mmCIF file of C-alpha atoms in Angstrom:
data_model
loop_
_atom_site.group_PDB
_atom_site.id
_atom_site.type_symbol
_atom_site.label_atom_id
_atom_site.label_comp_id
_atom_site.label_asym_id
_atom_site.label_seq_id
_atom_site.Cartn_x
_atom_site.Cartn_y
_atom_site.Cartn_z
ATOM 1 C CA MET A 1 -7.722 58.343 -14.093
ATOM 2 C CA SER A 2 -8.332 54.619 -14.102
ATOM 3 C CA LYS A 3 -11.810 53.474 -15.061
ATOM 4 C CA CYS A 4 -11.921 51.429 -11.838
ATOM 5 C CA ASP A 5 -9.998 51.604 -8.565
ATOM 6 C CA ILE A 6 -9.556 48.248 -6.808
ATOM 7 C CA SER A 7 -8.820 47.638 -3.142
ATOM 8 C CA ILE A 8 -8.485 44.240 -1.444
ATOM 9 C CA GLU A 9 -9.338 43.775 2.221
ATOM 10 C CA LEU A 10 -8.477 40.529 3.993
ATOM 11 C CA ASP A 11 -10.738 39.542 6.877
ATOM 12 C CA ASP A 12 -7.604 39.115 9.005
ATOM 13 C CA PRO A 13 -4.676 41.093 7.562
ATOM 14 C CA GLN A 14 -2.315 39.692 10.241
ATOM 15 C CA ALA A 15 -3.228 36.040 9.668
ATOM 16 C CA VAL A 16 -0.650 33.411 8.753
ATOM 17 C CA TYR A 17 -2.106 30.687 6.560
ATOM 18 C CA GLN A 18 -1.308 26.998 6.156
ATOM 19 C CA LEU A 19 -2.137 24.407 3.519
ATOM 20 C CA GLY A 20 -5.829 23.591 3.758
ATOM 21 C CA ASP A 21 -6.747 27.042 5.087
ATOM 22 C CA THR A 22 -9.052 29.444 3.245
ATOM 23 C CA VAL A 23 -8.170 33.094 2.676
ATOM 24 C CA THR A 24 -11.288 35.225 3.018
ATOM 25 C CA GLY A 25 -11.953 38.892 2.425
ATOM 26 C CA ALA A 26 -13.619 41.306 0.052
ATOM 27 C CA VAL A 27 -12.756 43.214 -3.114
ATOM 28 C CA LYS A 28 -13.997 46.793 -3.279
ATOM 29 C CA ILE A 29 -14.314 48.456 -6.684
ATOM 30 C CA GLN A 30 -14.792 52.187 -7.110
ATOM 31 C CA VAL A 31 -16.157 52.693 -10.637
ATOM 32 C CA ASN A 32 -14.980 55.992 -12.160
ATOM 33 C CA LYS A 33 -16.409 55.553 -15.676
ATOM 34 C CA ASP A 34 -19.121 53.403 -17.219
ATOM 35 C CA VAL A 35 -17.537 50.146 -18.320
ATOM 36 C CA ASN A 36 -18.581 46.716 -19.517
ATOM 37 C CA CYS A 37 -16.867 44.180 -17.247
ATOM 38 C CA ARG A 38 -16.228 41.097 -19.319
ATOM 39 C CA ALA A 39 -14.903 39.251 -16.255
ATOM 40 C CA LEU A 40 -13.807 40.189 -12.762
ATOM 41 C CA LYS A 41 -11.289 37.494 -11.889
ATOM 42 C CA ILE A 42 -10.160 36.703 -8.348
ATOM 43 C CA ALA A 43 -7.437 34.125 -7.659
ATOM 44 C CA GLY A 44 -4.678 33.125 -5.311
ATOM 45 C CA LEU A 45 -1.255 33.530 -6.899
ATOM 46 C CA TRP A 46 2.224 32.362 -5.960
ATOM 47 C CA LYS A 47 5.071 34.079 -7.733
ATOM 48 C CA THR A 48 8.851 33.969 -7.576
ATOM 49 C CA HIS A 49 11.152 36.935 -7.645
ATOM 50 C CA GLY A 50 14.876 37.350 -7.260
ATOM 51 C CA ARG A 51 17.765 36.764 -9.618
ATOM 52 C CA GLY A 52 15.975 34.337 -11.943
ATOM 53 C CA ASN A 53 13.109 34.669 -14.371
ATOM 54 C CA THR A 54 9.680 34.932 -12.778
ATOM 55 C CA ASP A 55 7.683 31.717 -12.338
ATOM 56 C CA SER A 56 4.081 31.948 -11.182
ATOM 57 C CA CYS A 57 0.886 29.948 -10.929
ATOM 58 C CA SER A 58 -2.640 30.874 -9.892
ATOM 59 C CA TYR A 59 -4.990 28.750 -7.773
ATOM 60 C CA GLY A 60 -8.609 29.011 -6.761
ATOM 61 C CA ASP A 61 -9.369 31.058 -9.886
ATOM 62 C CA HIS A 62 -12.947 32.142 -10.350
ATOM 63 C CA ILE A 63 -14.969 34.825 -12.100
ATOM 64 C CA ALA A 64 -16.786 36.837 -9.426
ATOM 65 C CA PHE A 65 -18.724 39.263 -11.622
ATOM 66 C CA GLU A 66 -19.705 39.924 -15.239
ATOM 67 C CA GLY A 67 -21.729 42.792 -16.680
ATOM 68 C CA PRO A 68 -21.937 46.591 -16.835
ATOM 69 C CA MET A 69 -20.555 48.816 -14.091
ATOM 70 C CA HIS A 70 -21.629 52.473 -13.826
ATOM 71 C CA ALA A 71 -19.690 55.564 -12.823
ATOM 72 C CA GLY A 72 -19.975 56.406 -9.122
ATOM 73 C CA GLU A 73 -20.907 52.855 -8.223
ATOM 74 C CA VAL A 74 -19.023 51.027 -5.440
ATOM 75 C CA LYS A 75 -19.095 47.256 -5.595
ATOM 76 C CA THR A 76 -18.107 44.981 -2.718
ATOM 77 C CA ILE A 77 -17.485 41.384 -3.675
ATOM 78 C CA PRO A 78 -16.496 38.772 -1.039
ATOM 79 C CA PHE A 79 -14.029 36.003 -1.872
ATOM 80 C CA ASN A 80 -12.607 32.830 -0.359
ATOM 81 C CA ILE A 81 -9.535 31.094 -1.772
ATOM 82 C CA LEU A 82 -8.557 27.580 -0.668
ATOM 83 C CA ILE A 83 -4.807 27.093 -0.243
ATOM 84 C CA GLU A 84 -3.686 23.671 -1.432
ATOM 85 C CA GLY A 85 -0.933 22.176 -3.572
ATOM 86 C CA VAL A 86 1.225 25.322 -3.475
ATOM 87 C CA PRO A 87 4.775 26.101 -2.293
ATOM 88 C CA LEU A 88 5.326 27.901 1.001
ATOM 89 C CA THR A 89 6.416 31.497 1.389
ATOM 90 C CA TYR A 90 10.210 31.620 1.140
ATOM 91 C CA ARG A 91 12.793 34.402 1.347
ATOM 92 C CA GLY A 92 16.217 33.334 0.131
ATOM 93 C CA GLU A 93 19.340 34.758 -1.455
ATOM 94 C CA TYR A 94 18.616 34.258 -5.169
ATOM 95 C CA LEU A 95 15.065 32.900 -4.826
ATOM 96 C CA ASN A 96 11.931 34.269 -3.154
ATOM 97 C CA ILE A 97 8.387 32.888 -3.228
ATOM 98 C CA ASP A 98 5.401 35.031 -2.280
ATOM 99 C CA HIS A 99 1.615 34.617 -2.253
ATOM 100 C CA TYR A 100 -1.012 37.154 -3.294
ATOM 101 C CA ILE A 101 -4.710 37.625 -3.754
ATOM 102 C CA ASP A 102 -4.786 38.719 -7.386
ATOM 103 C CA VAL A 103 -7.708 40.693 -8.843
ATOM 104 C CA ARG A 104 -8.120 41.683 -12.500
ATOM 105 C CA ILE A 105 -11.016 43.314 -14.358
ATOM 106 C CA ASP A 106 -11.241 42.360 -18.034
ATOM 107 C CA ILE A 107 -12.459 45.467 -19.897
ATOM 108 C CA PRO A 108 -12.660 45.357 -23.725
ATOM 109 C CA TRP A 109 -10.388 47.768 -25.598
ATOM 110 C CA SER A 110 -8.842 49.132 -22.431
ATOM 111 C CA ILE A 111 -6.011 48.510 -20.006
ATOM 112 C CA ASP A 112 -7.323 46.013 -17.456
ATOM 113 C CA PRO A 113 -7.355 47.373 -13.887
ATOM 114 C CA LYS A 114 -5.637 45.033 -11.446
ATOM 115 C CA ALA A 115 -4.542 44.838 -7.822
ATOM 116 C CA SER A 116 -2.916 42.359 -5.448
ATOM 117 C CA GLU A 117 -2.574 41.830 -1.705
ATOM 118 C CA GLU A 118 0.189 39.715 -0.168
ATOM 119 C CA PHE A 119 -0.261 37.088 2.535
ATOM 120 C CA LEU A 120 1.960 34.451 4.139
ATOM 121 C CA VAL A 121 1.737 30.672 3.705
ATOM 122 C CA LEU A 122 3.825 28.854 6.319
ATOM 123 C CA PRO A 123 4.198 25.179 7.371
ATOM 124 C CA GLY A 124 1.067 23.382 8.475
ATOM 125 C CA GLY A 125 -1.570 21.019 7.131
ATOM 126 C CA THR A 126 -0.942 17.714 5.398
ATOM 127 C CA GLN A 127 -0.538 16.956 1.723
ATOM 128 C CA GLU A 128 0.537 14.119 -0.543
ATOM 129 C CA ILE A 129 4.319 14.142 -0.974
ATOM 130 C CA LEU A 130 5.825 12.323 -3.938
ATOM 131 C CA GLU A 131 9.212 10.658 -3.752
ATOM 132 C CA PRO A 132 11.859 12.476 -5.841
ATOM 133 C CA SER A 133 13.108 10.645 -8.914
ATOM 134 C CA ASN A 134 16.486 8.925 -8.588
ATOM 135 C CA ALA A 135 18.535 6.710 -10.854
ATOM 136 C CA ASP A 136 19.221 3.161 -9.730
ATOM 137 C CA PRO A 137 22.828 3.119 -8.425
ATOM 138 C CA THR A 138 23.190 -0.519 -9.544
ATOM 139 C CA ALA A 139 21.886 0.082 -13.074
ATOM 140 C CA ALA A 140 24.284 -0.792 -15.845
ATOM 141 C CA SER A 141 25.617 2.023 -17.999
ATOM 142 C CA THR A 142 23.715 2.606 -21.224
ATOM 143 C CA GLY A 143 26.387 4.832 -22.744
ATOM 144 C CA PHE A 144 27.823 2.318 -25.240
ATOM 145 C CA GLY A 145 25.304 3.151 -27.959
ATOM 146 C CA CYS A 146 25.778 6.868 -27.379
ATOM 147 C CA ALA A 147 29.549 6.452 -27.641
ATOM 148 C CA ILE A 148 29.261 4.651 -30.988
ATOM 149 C CA PHE A 149 26.850 7.301 -32.262
ATOM 150 C CA THR A 150 29.275 10.060 -31.207
ATOM 151 C CA LEU A 151 32.135 8.316 -33.011
ATOM 152 C CA LEU A 152 30.087 7.954 -36.213
ATOM 153 C CA LEU A 153 28.971 11.585 -36.005
ATOM 154 C CA SER A 154 32.598 12.670 -35.622
ATOM 155 C CA LEU A 155 33.518 10.675 -38.726
ATOM 156 C CA VAL A 156 30.649 12.198 -40.704
ATOM 157 C CA CYS A 157 31.675 15.742 -39.696
ATOM 158 C CA TYR A 158 35.243 15.026 -40.783
ATOM 159 C CA LEU A 159 34.162 13.650 -44.178
ATOM 160 C CA VAL A 160 31.817 16.594 -44.718
ATOM 161 C CA SER A 161 34.603 19.057 -43.881
ATOM 162 C CA LEU A 162 36.672 17.568 -46.711
ATOM 163 C CA GLN A 163 33.979 18.592 -49.195
ATOM 164 C CA PHE A 164 34.284 22.304 -48.427
ATOM 165 C CA GLU A 165 36.514 24.382 -50.662
ATOM 166 C CA ASP A 166 37.225 27.342 -48.393
ATOM 167 C CA GLU A 167 39.648 26.803 -45.537
ATOM 168 C CA ALA A 168 37.404 28.399 -42.895
ATOM 169 C CA SER A 169 34.590 25.899 -43.474
ATOM 170 C CA LYS A 170 37.057 23.005 -43.558
ATOM 171 C CA MET A 171 38.592 24.104 -40.264
ATOM 172 C CA THR A 172 35.149 24.477 -38.647
ATOM 173 C CA GLY A 173 34.083 20.977 -39.690
ATOM 174 C CA PHE A 174 37.406 19.545 -38.578
ATOM 175 C CA CYS A 175 37.148 21.220 -35.141
ATOM 176 C CA VAL A 176 33.619 19.836 -34.630
ATOM 177 C CA ALA A 177 34.870 16.362 -35.560
ATOM 178 C CA VAL A 178 37.752 16.633 -33.076
ATOM 179 C CA ILE A 179 35.427 17.789 -30.275
ATOM 180 C CA LEU A 180 33.110 14.838 -30.911
ATOM 181 C CA LEU A 181 36.089 12.478 -30.956
ATOM 182 C CA VAL A 182 37.250 13.810 -27.578
ATOM 183 C CA ILE A 183 33.743 13.250 -26.194
ATOM 184 C CA PHE A 184 33.842 9.682 -27.556
ATOM 185 C CA ILE A 185 37.183 9.014 -25.873
ATOM 186 C CA PHE A 186 35.890 10.414 -22.580
ATOM 187 C CA MET A 187 32.802 8.174 -22.740
ATOM 188 C CA VAL A 188 34.902 5.085 -23.488
ATOM 189 C CA VAL A 189 37.327 5.827 -20.647
ATOM 190 C CA SER A 190 34.465 6.443 -18.207
ATOM 191 C CA ARG A 191 32.814 3.174 -19.188
ATOM 192 C CA SER A 192 36.108 1.289 -18.848
ATOM 193 C CA LEU A 193 36.724 2.689 -15.369
ATOM 194 C CA ARG A 194 33.205 1.713 -14.334
ATOM 195 C CA ARG A 195 33.706 -1.851 -15.545
ATOM 196 C CA LEU A 196 37.066 -2.021 -13.741
ATOM 197 C CA ARG A 197 35.453 -0.879 -10.506
ATOM 198 C CA GLU A 198 32.578 -3.350 -10.827
ATOM 199 C CA LYS A 199 35.051 -6.226 -11.325
ATOM 200 C CA LYS A 200 36.523 -5.470 -7.895
ATOM 201 C CA LEU A 201 33.846 -3.748 -5.864
ATOM 202 C CA GLY A 202 30.779 -5.309 -7.405
ATOM 203 C CA LEU A 203 27.477 -3.426 -7.515
ATOM 204 C CA VAL A 204 26.727 -0.984 -4.707
ATOM 205 C CA ASN A 205 23.139 -0.534 -3.598
ATOM 206 C CA LEU A 206 21.834 2.354 -1.490
ATOM 207 C CA GLU A 207 19.325 1.292 1.172
ATOM 208 C CA MET A 208 17.344 4.277 2.374
ATOM 209 C CA GLY A 209 13.767 4.005 3.558
ATOM 210 C CA THR A 210 12.631 7.238 1.930
ATOM 211 C CA PHE A 211 14.085 10.199 0.098
ATOM 212 C CA ILE A 212 11.506 12.502 1.707
ATOM 213 C CA VAL A 213 13.111 14.196 4.706
ATOM 214 C CA THR A 214 12.042 16.768 7.286
ATOM 215 C CA PRO A 215 14.002 19.446 9.173
ATOM 216 C CA ASN A 216 15.818 18.629 12.400
ATOM 217 C CA SER A 217 15.742 14.878 11.781
ATOM 218 C CA SER A 218 18.155 11.987 11.401
ATOM 219 C CA VAL A 219 18.059 9.736 8.340
ATOM 220 C CA PRO A 220 19.557 6.219 8.554
ATOM 221 C CA LEU A 221 21.070 4.754 5.413
ATOM 222 C CA LYS A 222 23.275 1.901 4.291
ATOM 223 C CA LEU A 223 25.519 1.124 1.315
ATOM 224 C CA VAL A 224 25.388 -2.606 0.577
ATOM 225 C CA PHE A 225 27.778 -4.470 -1.720
ATOM 226 C CA SER A 226 29.616 -7.769 -2.174
ATOM 227 C CA PRO A 227 33.196 -7.317 -3.484
ATOM 228 C CA LEU A 228 34.512 -9.735 -6.080
ATOM 229 C CA LYS A 229 38.118 -9.258 -5.000
ATOM 230 C CA PRO A 230 39.830 -8.183 -1.759
ATOM 231 C CA ILE A 231 39.473 -4.410 -1.555
ATOM 232 C CA GLU A 232 40.459 -1.687 0.869
ATOM 233 C CA VAL A 233 38.085 1.218 1.280
ATOM 234 C CA ASN A 234 39.978 4.281 2.499
ATOM 235 C CA LYS A 235 36.857 6.205 3.533
ATOM 236 C CA VAL A 236 33.226 6.784 2.682
ATOM 237 C CA THR A 237 31.559 10.182 2.917
ATOM 238 C CA ALA A 238 28.113 11.599 2.285
ATOM 239 C CA LYS A 239 27.783 15.297 1.436
ATOM 240 C CA LEU A 240 24.403 16.919 2.045
ATOM 241 C CA THR A 241 23.836 20.154 0.126
ATOM 242 C CA ALA A 242 20.958 22.545 -0.488
ATOM 243 C CA THR A 243 21.291 24.874 -3.448
ATOM 244 C CA GLU A 244 19.177 27.613 -4.942
ATOM 245 C CA VAL A 245 19.363 27.271 -8.737
ATOM 246 C CA VAL A 246 17.854 30.123 -10.757
ATOM 247 C CA THR A 247 17.982 30.965 -14.445
ATOM 248 C CA SER A 248 17.660 34.415 -15.980
ATOM 249 C CA GLY A 249 17.259 35.259 -19.662
ATOM 250 C CA SER A 250 16.738 32.738 -22.429
ATOM 251 C CA GLY A 251 18.503 31.327 -25.466
ATOM 252 C CA THR A 252 22.032 32.664 -25.911
ATOM 253 C CA ASN A 253 21.429 35.171 -23.105
ATOM 254 C CA GLU A 254 20.487 32.477 -20.581
ATOM 255 C CA THR A 255 22.494 32.532 -17.361
ATOM 256 C CA THR A 256 22.186 30.136 -14.419
ATOM 257 C CA TYR A 257 23.123 31.158 -10.880
ATOM 258 C CA ARG A 258 23.675 28.819 -7.944
ATOM 259 C CA LYS A 259 23.803 29.636 -4.253
ATOM 260 C CA LYS A 260 24.492 27.024 -1.590
ATOM 261 C CA VAL A 261 22.328 27.528 1.469
ATOM 262 C CA PHE A 262 23.618 24.443 3.267
ATOM 263 C CA GLU A 263 26.515 21.994 2.997
ATOM 264 C CA GLU A 264 27.721 19.338 5.414
ATOM 265 C CA ILE A 265 29.935 16.285 4.945
ATOM 266 C CA THR A 266 29.353 13.190 7.097
ATOM 267 C CA LYS A 267 32.000 10.460 7.331
ATOM 268 C CA LEU A 268 30.324 7.066 7.128
ATOM 269 C CA SER A 269 33.463 4.935 7.366
ATOM 270 C CA ASP A 270 37.200 5.075 7.906
ATOM 271 C CA SER A 271 39.653 2.654 6.290
ATOM 272 C CA GLN A 272 38.301 -0.910 6.099
ATOM 273 C CA LEU A 273 39.362 -4.128 4.377
ATOM 274 C CA PHE A 274 36.661 -6.291 2.773
ATOM 275 C CA GLN A 275 37.003 -9.897 1.690
ATOM 276 C CA PRO A 276 35.639 -11.199 -1.639
ATOM 277 C CA TYR A 277 32.173 -12.719 -1.911
ATOM 278 C CA GLN A 278 31.282 -11.621 1.614
ATOM 279 C CA PRO A 279 28.225 -9.350 2.060
ATOM 280 C CA ALA A 280 29.409 -5.930 3.205
ATOM 281 C CA ALA A 281 27.589 -2.863 4.464
ATOM 282 C CA ILE A 282 28.605 0.657 5.382
ATOM 283 C CA GLY A 283 25.968 2.692 7.169
ATOM 284 C CA GLY A 284 25.339 5.759 9.241
ATOM 285 C CA ASP A 285 22.930 8.568 9.978
ATOM 286 C CA ILE A 286 22.609 11.840 8.076
ATOM 287 C CA CYS A 287 21.499 14.824 10.156
ATOM 288 C CA ILE A 288 19.030 17.129 8.411
ATOM 289 C CA PRO A 289 19.365 20.727 9.658
ATOM 290 C CA ASP A 290 16.593 22.736 11.260
ATOM 291 C CA THR A 291 15.853 24.956 8.260
ATOM 292 C CA ILE A 292 12.983 26.478 6.299
ATOM 293 C CA ALA A 293 14.699 26.060 2.921
ATOM 294 C CA TYR A 294 12.177 23.493 1.680
ATOM 295 C CA SER A 295 12.557 21.772 -1.691
ATOM 296 C CA PHE A 296 11.044 23.709 -4.557
ATOM 297 C CA ASN A 297 10.782 22.696 -8.202
ATOM 298 C CA ALA A 298 7.429 24.002 -9.395
ATOM 299 C CA GLY A 299 8.784 26.472 -11.938
ATOM 300 C CA ALA A 300 10.971 26.377 -15.023
ATOM 301 C CA SER A 301 13.595 28.881 -13.874
ATOM 302 C CA ASN A 302 13.672 28.595 -10.080
ATOM 303 C CA LYS A 303 14.574 25.559 -7.978
ATOM 304 C CA LEU A 304 15.781 24.721 -4.492
ATOM 305 C CA ARG A 305 17.518 21.343 -4.579
ATOM 306 C CA TRP A 306 18.551 19.028 -1.763
ATOM 307 C CA GLU A 307 21.135 16.418 -2.768
ATOM 308 C CA LEU A 308 23.065 13.697 -0.968
ATOM 309 C CA ALA A 309 26.345 12.869 -2.723
ATOM 310 C CA PHE A 310 28.162 9.654 -1.760
ATOM 311 C CA HIS A 311 31.883 9.125 -2.319
ATOM 312 C CA MET A 312 33.555 5.782 -1.657
ATOM 313 C CA ASP A 313 37.353 6.101 -1.893
ATOM 314 C CA VAL A 314 38.616 2.648 -2.911
ATOM 315 C CA LYS A 315 42.346 1.887 -2.926
ATOM 316 C CA SER A 316 43.792 0.910 -6.339
ATOM 317 C CA CYS A 317 40.343 1.169 -7.920
ATOM 318 C CA PRO A 318 38.194 3.936 -9.411
ATOM 319 C CA ASP A 319 36.081 5.603 -6.729
ATOM 320 C CA TRP A 320 32.361 4.914 -6.474
ATOM 321 C CA LYS A 321 30.169 8.008 -6.580
ATOM 322 C CA TYR A 322 26.432 8.471 -6.513
ATOM 323 C CA THR A 323 24.145 11.464 -5.933
ATOM 324 C CA ALA A 324 20.589 11.058 -4.637
ATOM 325 C CA ASN A 325 17.889 13.717 -4.839
ATOM 326 C CA LEU A 326 16.100 14.430 -1.562
ATOM 327 C CA ARG A 327 12.846 16.269 -0.956
ATOM 328 C CA LEU A 328 12.804 18.384 2.202
ATOM 329 C CA VAL A 329 9.295 19.190 3.436
ATOM 330 C CA PRO A 330 7.886 20.472 6.752
ATOM 331 C CA HIS A 331 7.348 17.795 9.392
ATOM 332 C CA GLU A 332 3.650 18.722 9.592
ATOM 333 C CA HIS A 333 3.103 18.018 5.902
ATOM 334 C CA VAL A 334 4.130 14.397 6.398
ATOM 335 C CA PHE A 335 3.011 13.573 9.922
ATOM 336 C CA GLY A 336 0.239 16.120 10.445
ATOM 337 C CA ALA A 337 1.546 17.597 13.711
ATOM 338 C CA PRO A 338 4.585 19.703 14.627
ATOM 339 C CA VAL A 339 7.430 18.221 16.614
ATOM 340 C CA ALA A 340 8.751 19.759 19.789
ATOM 341 C CA GLY A 341 11.339 22.351 18.955
ATOM 342 C CA ALA A 342 10.336 22.514 15.297
ATOM 343 C CA GLU A 343 11.124 25.587 13.263
ATOM 344 C CA GLU A 344 9.594 28.853 14.425
ATOM 345 C CA ASN A 345 7.448 30.841 12.044
ATOM 346 C CA SER A 346 9.690 33.851 12.165
ATOM 347 C CA LEU A 347 10.454 36.407 9.512
ATOM 348 C CA ASP A 348 14.132 36.418 10.417
ATOM 349 C CA HIS A 349 16.164 33.232 10.030
ATOM 350 C CA ASN A 350 19.934 33.057 9.819
ATOM 351 C CA GLN A 351 22.052 29.967 9.448
ATOM 352 C CA SER A 352 25.851 30.044 9.205
ATOM 353 C CA ASP A 353 27.869 27.905 6.785
ATOM 354 C CA LYS A 354 31.477 27.503 5.776
ATOM 355 C CA ASN A 355 32.077 29.645 2.740
ATOM 356 C CA GLU A 356 29.486 31.371 0.587
ATOM 357 C CA GLN A 357 26.483 29.791 2.273
ATOM 358 C CA GLU A 358 23.825 32.177 3.537
ATOM 359 C CA SER A 359 20.511 30.882 4.791
ATOM 360 C CA PRO A 360 17.145 32.225 3.610
ATOM 361 C CA GLU A 361 15.768 35.097 5.627
ATOM 362 C CA TRP A 362 12.150 35.566 6.553
#
């Protein structure tokens, strides 16, 4: 028999909470044996589960009681946990995020009694949203130094391999040197193709007001450039994807799984001819789907990424490609009020896609 039995009662077990709300209730402890409670800890807890390793984080932690507890005693301790700065409840294919009231009793030299009670956190309330980090599409490549370093490292590995007497060690060193040399060649070729493209196409800049997007919205964008030579652009596309990325295991046993929950390609331009030294722009609107698969990157092993990949097919010239990270958040979190026809807080949500894509289910 456990030294203490814990039960958690929410004031409203059917409530659905939003950011800024407070979860209230009481913890009831039936004491079965005399114990010295070093700390009775109550906290909110979000935790992932699914195919990846578990990521979790507590919030609103506090110690509600310290001291002796006697057999036969029943303690009732109220709690209130503020919900802020946490991800929303999510039910996906490889990734799930759930919220709990977590209670633990720290008892010296004994297994700590613990209990948890689940609750839902759905869109609502406002919070500060940070822009996702993105590389500058016009930034010059910094790979020249890395290429030289790779070449020198390949040479060193080859010279070291010549010092070994046994054939196995020589072959290993030689293979490492060859692999590094291949990497060097690849880096040089990539840099050369980039320079060739820039001599014709010039630098391409992405003009997009914000990389923070909301469901069921349209995002205007524009690719701006000034070609240095006459060029023909066959087509320009933008591919919007959402992917669950989870990692299980660690070290040599680490495995990463990916599941696309959304993919759509938008054509921004058909074939066009551009004259040199004339400002050019290719623009369009990207439609964000009505979905609850919000961006998530609060843990080490579980992520939900939204990316926008551009592809400019240029005739007789290396193609221009660039991928921007987006952050999809509920409309309410940015603007403070729901839009008409916004997503319903339902526990069942299905969204079809072309191949393997299956939408999260609530």
